[in-house]
């Protein structure tokens, strides 16, 4: 109640503020933090814990985001929780975030949301956003200052009401070989106006088969100068005007922030909304999108690029650790570590409280959580070990992620890229193959596509989890349950958990997003592939060049265009036919059919001649489909149908051209699709004339046009010669 | 200087009919009463380039051009006039004179370029990068924009024309993409591979290819030999070289790859100093293998030299351009004309005679021995030599060539009157072209027409 009242008061206050345009600057800055990425990249871990609570250098990710928002001057944050919302809310309630002065954190919870678009629509309905806001997801680490970007945004907005969004970008050149950025995200192609910084083109899900970027010719006509970028990274921090939320509501099919919203705005030239970019140079911003970015951002944090959000500085939610200088590198240490004298802890390593390290163990470039027990002769390299993990003697871990409560029995080996989810037990001397993902939960079998979302398994996941938890706990000691029995061969003696099979198609892509560095042989393989690629491009170019280079090139693409429009008209015809048949079956009123055909006409951008042709085509199609035994019966059917639907047809016969179109269409049908009509051509033409569908002018003009045509084309003119003759005489008489 | 210069003077361009004819090929069209070719030759002379080959299409035209050059530049330049058949295209012209080319690099200049950009700057940029081709790029001329004129009336509503779409690297040194002609009407397609290599590409639609290129000779000849379908430098050769720059199919100097790599290695230090760059260009980075070892890919460089905005640079390739250039050379860009302007900002030859109450405004030119009657008015126009102009004649925004007779009471606006034409009394012309020796009978009014004798 109290909270509600407060919110109402805040809303009222905000509304009062927004009434006064001069006070805009004083309006408290709001932010929407999406505590769900609506992807499945962090599975299987995210089946049990939401992504935003996964520890990043021993601090849950969401703390980095919230700490930055607070420092950047945001006054109010709405945390949108979806998958595992209870865990997120519980965590926030127990954290210090709810008790900060000048910084309010509110949670919005929903379970039936499957995308960022839905989330923003829901927030819009709640009517809590009153001014410009920062849109960010809870897995973003940044230390940039918002002041300048915000000011630019506001100034632009003042000048141009259509400037609704400012996107933060950062320089980062993707590797030309793997075509992915350092953070493991796909390469990004953007076109930006170098003067206004307006975003003109955005292509992130790069279609590798397409070797070119296609810039619309209008784009260049309007902007004489454009910069194309392949060296920028999208930070996924957006400064939005309130219109953005209503845009999501207006376009209810927008789901993905970039793929739908940004591209939708760029393509839509009716509303003219504009997106701008702000490039940051010295400060840090990165989103954890996949395991590779988890690895890279962790390293960046340890190497202090994200200052002040680093292990040795206290910010909300972490305990400052002591930093020891080792050579030229840093290692964060806690005083309460029990470390054997002979253990070697290398550079760029963070070790949490209460962790014990046995003798002769070597640890480097890794993060180790709290309360872990590491035996002797253990080798840990470039790995992320979370809390309360037990690693027995002689284990080897290279470039892996190990979640809370995992037990690794003596001599177990994790190959690069392995992810062990919560409480998995790896049997003695078992070697987990590279890139495998191991979880206590079975891999959801119904994975229809990568659109499948984390929340989907939320309920079932937790139920299953609790049941398995029991067995897992038991299995620590004596293993009796048959389930673990069944999986013994999979994870070695005493192992508990399932190795997930890699999703179809993902096999060769697995290395892209893994914590492990990209293997050397992959790189060579790829760079060779790249060569072939180039070869291909030049080859088909030269193939063209032999036959007159540019001309053949242009012809080829013109052919494409024609095909497109042809496709369109075919589709249109089909739709009209379907509409017509339905109308006949369901006895729809003629007026309604006209309305429907009109809407089809608009959506396919057709002329009324096309409509007339299509309607006529469907009528004749119907006539031929109606059972008939003789030609005269067919003629009778046709006459009936024409009589019934003449109003529909007439509504498209505005001018003589359309009438001629009908005759031509009829001719075409007689020659191709409905040869049954060909002996009836003249008679049906007469019917059409009698019904006032065709005027004599149209028929005569058609006959005149055909005068000079080939003999084969004149079959039907010949056939209706008498009729035409009669028409001619009639008109002469009138004169 | 190890550069050979080829001036492509063209022949009788169809676009410029009726201004050009057998007697007056394109290269000899007057710009401020000087043949347009003289502007190019003068710029070359200023850059101290004195050996050149002028290529003319068609034997008749070659004779005219050759005659004029030998008369005008007898002691100053060493010019070889080469004749090529008509309609061979620019690439064909170079193919035809291939045996003349021996130097390491070749500078190809279009004979219709009126510009004050020093050709030396282009050759310097070319050498600095050891490029395969360097193209001069200039801003798109503002066509037909004249405050007080009707010459541009047709184009006034249009935006400045687009001639090319040009993609460059951020340092504006390398040419990464070029689209010409029909490609402009389509959506622009940029190859991702080159964008990946360079990271950022600036695409400009407000620049154009000025048709002054420096080529590496052996590469040029190789391309011309291999691609016998290539007709035009601008539309075939240059786009081809730009397209294939990351996957070079060219054997530079015919050297096998290994040897070339070695050469590169030896030259590296001196080359770096020349390139004045501490970091290798993206071409070299791209050429390197995945582990930074010896180059595994062959690349070549296509460079640009961008003429600064303050420089004048227009090609005389349309009637509109002819008018614009004439207007500019005696107007804004009058330093090009090489004449001394009077206090009234115009040039009236001392031998010209003006009747009473006749005014010649600023930005005008009146050639040697021309006579004007009473109460005439000339604004922003060029009048050639030995013209006879009657009384009460108005000439605005027009070009009148030599030996033209204009009767009393004529009004000429935005028009071109070619040599020896005759305008009888009270003729009114607006946006017209009158061909060589044509007679316009008295009292006629024409608008936007092209008047010429029927070619026999």
PDB file of N, CA and C in Angstrom, chain A residues 204-250:
ATOM      1  N   UNK A 204      23.313  -6.681 -37.735  1.00  0.00           N
ATOM      2  CA  UNK A 204      24.093  -7.435 -36.760  1.00  0.00           C
ATOM      3  C   UNK A 204      24.093  -8.931 -37.031  1.00  0.00           C
ATOM      4  N   UNK A 205      22.960  -9.491 -37.264  1.00  0.00           N
ATOM      5  CA  UNK A 205      22.952 -10.916 -37.573  1.00  0.00           C
ATOM      6  C   UNK A 205      23.443 -11.043 -39.005  1.00  0.00           C
ATOM      7  N   UNK A 206      24.746 -10.949 -39.162  1.00  0.00           N
ATOM      8  CA  UNK A 206      25.284 -10.868 -40.513  1.00  0.00           C
ATOM      9  C   UNK A 206      25.017 -12.163 -41.253  1.00  0.00           C
ATOM     10  N   UNK A 207      24.509 -11.977 -42.412  1.00  0.00           N
ATOM     11  CA  UNK A 207      24.255 -13.122 -43.267  1.00  0.00           C
ATOM     12  C   UNK A 207      25.534 -13.372 -44.059  1.00  0.00           C
ATOM     13  N   UNK A 208      26.251 -14.413 -43.672  1.00  0.00           N
ATOM     14  CA  UNK A 208      27.581 -14.585 -44.261  1.00  0.00           C
ATOM     15  C   UNK A 208      27.526 -14.924 -45.740  1.00  0.00           C
ATOM     16  N   UNK A 209      26.397 -15.426 -46.147  1.00  0.00           N
ATOM     17  CA  UNK A 209      26.338 -15.803 -47.556  1.00  0.00           C
ATOM     18  C   UNK A 209      26.287 -14.557 -48.426  1.00  0.00           C
ATOM     19  N   UNK A 210      25.804 -13.479 -47.833  1.00  0.00           N
ATOM     20  CA  UNK A 210      25.705 -12.255 -48.618  1.00  0.00           C
ATOM     21  C   UNK A 210      27.014 -11.495 -48.494  1.00  0.00           C
ATOM     22  N   UNK A 211      27.686 -11.320 -49.592  1.00  0.00           N
ATOM     23  CA  UNK A 211      29.000 -10.692 -49.522  1.00  0.00           C
ATOM     24  C   UNK A 211      28.957  -9.180 -49.581  1.00  0.00           C
ATOM     25  N   UNK A 212      27.784  -8.619 -49.686  1.00  0.00           N
ATOM     26  CA  UNK A 212      27.724  -7.175 -49.846  1.00  0.00           C
ATOM     27  C   UNK A 212      26.730  -6.574 -48.871  1.00  0.00           C
ATOM     28  N   UNK A 213      26.931  -5.291 -48.655  1.00  0.00           N
ATOM     29  CA  UNK A 213      25.970  -4.515 -47.883  1.00  0.00           C
ATOM     30  C   UNK A 213      25.190  -3.706 -48.886  1.00  0.00           C
ATOM     31  N   UNK A 214      23.920  -3.713 -48.736  1.00  0.00           N
ATOM     32  CA  UNK A 214      23.105  -3.010 -49.725  1.00  0.00           C
ATOM     33  C   UNK A 214      22.546  -1.735 -49.096  1.00  0.00           C
ATOM     34  N   UNK A 215      23.025  -0.618 -49.574  1.00  0.00           N
ATOM     35  CA  UNK A 215      22.510   0.656 -49.072  1.00  0.00           C
ATOM     36  C   UNK A 215      21.458   1.162 -50.046  1.00  0.00           C
ATOM     37  N   UNK A 216      20.343   1.501 -49.514  1.00  0.00           N
ATOM     38  CA  UNK A 216      19.263   1.982 -50.360  1.00  0.00           C
ATOM     39  C   UNK A 216      19.695   3.241 -51.097  1.00  0.00           C
ATOM     40  N   UNK A 217      19.280   3.366 -52.336  1.00  0.00           N
ATOM     41  CA  UNK A 217      19.739   4.530 -53.095  1.00  0.00           C
ATOM     42  C   UNK A 217      19.193   5.830 -52.523  1.00  0.00           C
ATOM     43  N   UNK A 218      18.058   5.741 -51.871  1.00  0.00           N
ATOM     44  CA  UNK A 218      17.502   6.963 -51.268  1.00  0.00           C
ATOM     45  C   UNK A 218      18.420   7.482 -50.156  1.00  0.00           C
ATOM     46  N   UNK A 219      19.034   6.520 -49.485  1.00  0.00           N
ATOM     47  CA  UNK A 219      19.906   6.878 -48.368  1.00  0.00           C
ATOM     48  C   UNK A 219      21.024   7.791 -48.851  1.00  0.00           C
ATOM     49  N   UNK A 220      21.606   7.429 -49.989  1.00  0.00           N
ATOM     50  CA  UNK A 220      22.715   8.231 -50.500  1.00  0.00           C
ATOM     51  C   UNK A 220      22.206   9.507 -51.148  1.00  0.00           C
ATOM     52  N   UNK A 221      20.987   9.462 -51.623  1.00  0.00           N
ATOM     53  CA  UNK A 221      20.454  10.677 -52.218  1.00  0.00           C
ATOM     54  C   UNK A 221      20.241  11.728 -51.136  1.00  0.00           C
ATOM     55  N   UNK A 222      19.872  11.246 -49.939  1.00  0.00           N
ATOM     56  CA  UNK A 222      19.598  12.203 -48.874  1.00  0.00           C
ATOM     57  C   UNK A 222      20.854  12.587 -48.107  1.00  0.00           C
ATOM     58  N   UNK A 223      21.793  11.681 -48.016  1.00  0.00           N
ATOM     59  CA  UNK A 223      23.014  11.958 -47.261  1.00  0.00           C
ATOM     60  C   UNK A 223      24.200  11.826 -48.190  1.00  0.00           C
ATOM     61  N   UNK A 224      24.780  12.944 -48.599  1.00  0.00           N
ATOM     62  CA  UNK A 224      25.900  12.826 -49.535  1.00  0.00           C
ATOM     63  C   UNK A 224      27.116  12.154 -48.920  1.00  0.00           C
ATOM     64  N   UNK A 225      27.141  12.073 -47.609  1.00  0.00           N
ATOM     65  CA  UNK A 225      28.323  11.485 -46.989  1.00  0.00           C
ATOM     66  C   UNK A 225      27.895  10.505 -45.903  1.00  0.00           C
ATOM     67  N   UNK A 226      28.408   9.305 -45.977  1.00  0.00           N
ATOM     68  CA  UNK A 226      28.021   8.267 -45.022  1.00  0.00           C
ATOM     69  C   UNK A 226      29.278   7.520 -44.615  1.00  0.00           C
ATOM     70  N   UNK A 227      29.385   7.191 -43.350  1.00  0.00           N
ATOM     71  CA  UNK A 227      30.493   6.342 -42.928  1.00  0.00           C
ATOM     72  C   UNK A 227      29.968   4.946 -42.669  1.00  0.00           C
ATOM     73  N   UNK A 228      30.607   3.996 -43.280  1.00  0.00           N
ATOM     74  CA  UNK A 228      30.238   2.609 -43.021  1.00  0.00           C
ATOM     75  C   UNK A 228      31.218   2.058 -42.008  1.00  0.00           C
ATOM     76  N   UNK A 229      30.705   1.417 -40.992  1.00  0.00           N
ATOM     77  CA  UNK A 229      31.590   0.942 -39.938  1.00  0.00           C
ATOM     78  C   UNK A 229      31.492  -0.558 -39.782  1.00  0.00           C
ATOM     79  N   UNK A 230      32.660  -1.138 -39.672  1.00  0.00           N
ATOM     80  CA  UNK A 230      32.722  -2.528 -39.265  1.00  0.00           C
ATOM     81  C   UNK A 230      33.567  -2.600 -37.998  1.00  0.00           C
ATOM     82  N   UNK A 231      33.926  -1.441 -37.474  1.00  0.00           N
ATOM     83  CA  UNK A 231      34.879  -1.410 -36.369  1.00  0.00           C
ATOM     84  C   UNK A 231      34.240  -0.866 -35.111  1.00  0.00           C
ATOM     85  N   UNK A 232      32.932  -0.955 -35.015  1.00  0.00           N
ATOM     86  CA  UNK A 232      32.273  -0.454 -33.815  1.00  0.00           C
ATOM     87  C   UNK A 232      31.511  -1.586 -33.152  1.00  0.00           C
ATOM     88  N   UNK A 233      31.338  -1.401 -31.851  1.00  0.00           N
ATOM     89  CA  UNK A 233      30.646  -2.418 -31.106  1.00  0.00           C
ATOM     90  C   UNK A 233      29.455  -1.745 -30.449  1.00  0.00           C
ATOM     91  N   UNK A 234      28.353  -2.435 -30.467  1.00  0.00           N
ATOM     92  CA  UNK A 234      27.153  -1.901 -29.859  1.00  0.00           C
ATOM     93  C   UNK A 234      27.234  -2.204 -28.371  1.00  0.00           C
ATOM     94  N   UNK A 235      27.128  -1.176 -27.528  1.00  0.00           N
ATOM     95  CA  UNK A 235      27.258  -1.412 -26.091  1.00  0.00           C
ATOM     96  C   UNK A 235      25.938  -1.822 -25.454  1.00  0.00           C
ATOM     97  N   UNK A 236      24.891  -1.763 -26.205  1.00  0.00           N
ATOM     98  CA  UNK A 236      23.555  -2.091 -25.691  1.00  0.00           C
ATOM     99  C   UNK A 236      23.165  -1.203 -24.526  1.00  0.00           C
ATOM    100  N   UNK A 237      23.638   0.030 -24.559  1.00  0.00           N
ATOM    101  CA  UNK A 237      23.144   1.022 -23.609  1.00  0.00           C
ATOM    102  C   UNK A 237      22.437   2.064 -24.466  1.00  0.00           C
ATOM    103  N   UNK A 238      21.175   2.258 -24.218  1.00  0.00           N
ATOM    104  CA  UNK A 238      20.421   3.184 -25.045  1.00  0.00           C
ATOM    105  C   UNK A 238      19.804   4.271 -24.185  1.00  0.00           C
ATOM    106  N   UNK A 239      19.876   5.492 -24.671  1.00  0.00           N
ATOM    107  CA  UNK A 239      19.136   6.566 -24.025  1.00  0.00           C
ATOM    108  C   UNK A 239      17.894   6.787 -24.871  1.00  0.00           C
ATOM    109  N   UNK A 240      16.755   6.616 -24.268  1.00  0.00           N
ATOM    110  CA  UNK A 240      15.522   6.639 -25.049  1.00  0.00           C
ATOM    111  C   UNK A 240      14.611   7.748 -24.565  1.00  0.00           C
ATOM    112  N   UNK A 241      13.834   8.245 -25.495  1.00  0.00           N
ATOM    113  CA  UNK A 241      12.759   9.154 -25.139  1.00  0.00           C
ATOM    114  C   UNK A 241      11.525   8.312 -24.851  1.00  0.00           C
ATOM    115  N   UNK A 242      10.574   8.877 -24.133  1.00  0.00           N
ATOM    116  CA  UNK A 242       9.395   8.076 -23.770  1.00  0.00           C
ATOM    117  C   UNK A 242       8.669   7.503 -24.983  1.00  0.00           C
ATOM    118  N   UNK A 243       8.838   8.147 -26.134  1.00  0.00           N
ATOM    119  CA  UNK A 243       8.157   7.650 -27.341  1.00  0.00           C
ATOM    120  C   UNK A 243       8.534   6.204 -27.650  1.00  0.00           C
ATOM    121  N   UNK A 244       9.740   5.827 -27.239  1.00  0.00           N
ATOM    122  CA  UNK A 244      10.191   4.476 -27.568  1.00  0.00           C
ATOM    123  C   UNK A 244       9.212   3.443 -27.034  1.00  0.00           C
ATOM    124  N   UNK A 245       8.742   3.684 -25.805  1.00  0.00           N
ATOM    125  CA  UNK A 245       7.811   2.725 -25.220  1.00  0.00           C
ATOM    126  C   UNK A 245       6.522   2.680 -26.005  1.00  0.00           C
ATOM    127  N   UNK A 246       6.033   3.837 -26.399  1.00  0.00           N
ATOM    128  CA  UNK A 246       4.769   3.813 -27.133  1.00  0.00           C
ATOM    129  C   UNK A 246       4.972   3.213 -28.514  1.00  0.00           C
ATOM    130  N   UNK A 247       6.181   3.373 -29.059  1.00  0.00           N
ATOM    131  CA  UNK A 247       6.457   2.749 -30.348  1.00  0.00           C
ATOM    132  C   UNK A 247       6.371   1.233 -30.249  1.00  0.00           C
ATOM    133  N   UNK A 248       6.856   0.723 -29.129  1.00  0.00           N
ATOM    134  CA  UNK A 248       6.759  -0.723 -28.943  1.00  0.00           C
ATOM    135  C   UNK A 248       5.302  -1.133 -28.843  1.00  0.00           C
ATOM    136  N   UNK A 249       4.509  -0.296 -28.216  1.00  0.00           N
ATOM    137  CA  UNK A 249       3.096  -0.637 -28.092  1.00  0.00           C
ATOM    138  C   UNK A 249       2.403  -0.541 -29.442  1.00  0.00           C
ATOM    139  N   UNK A 250       2.782   0.460 -30.219  1.00  0.00           N
ATOM    140  CA  UNK A 250       2.155   0.605 -31.537  1.00  0.00           C
ATOM    141  C   UNK A 250       2.523  -0.550 -32.445  1.00  0.00           C
TER     142      UNK A 250
END
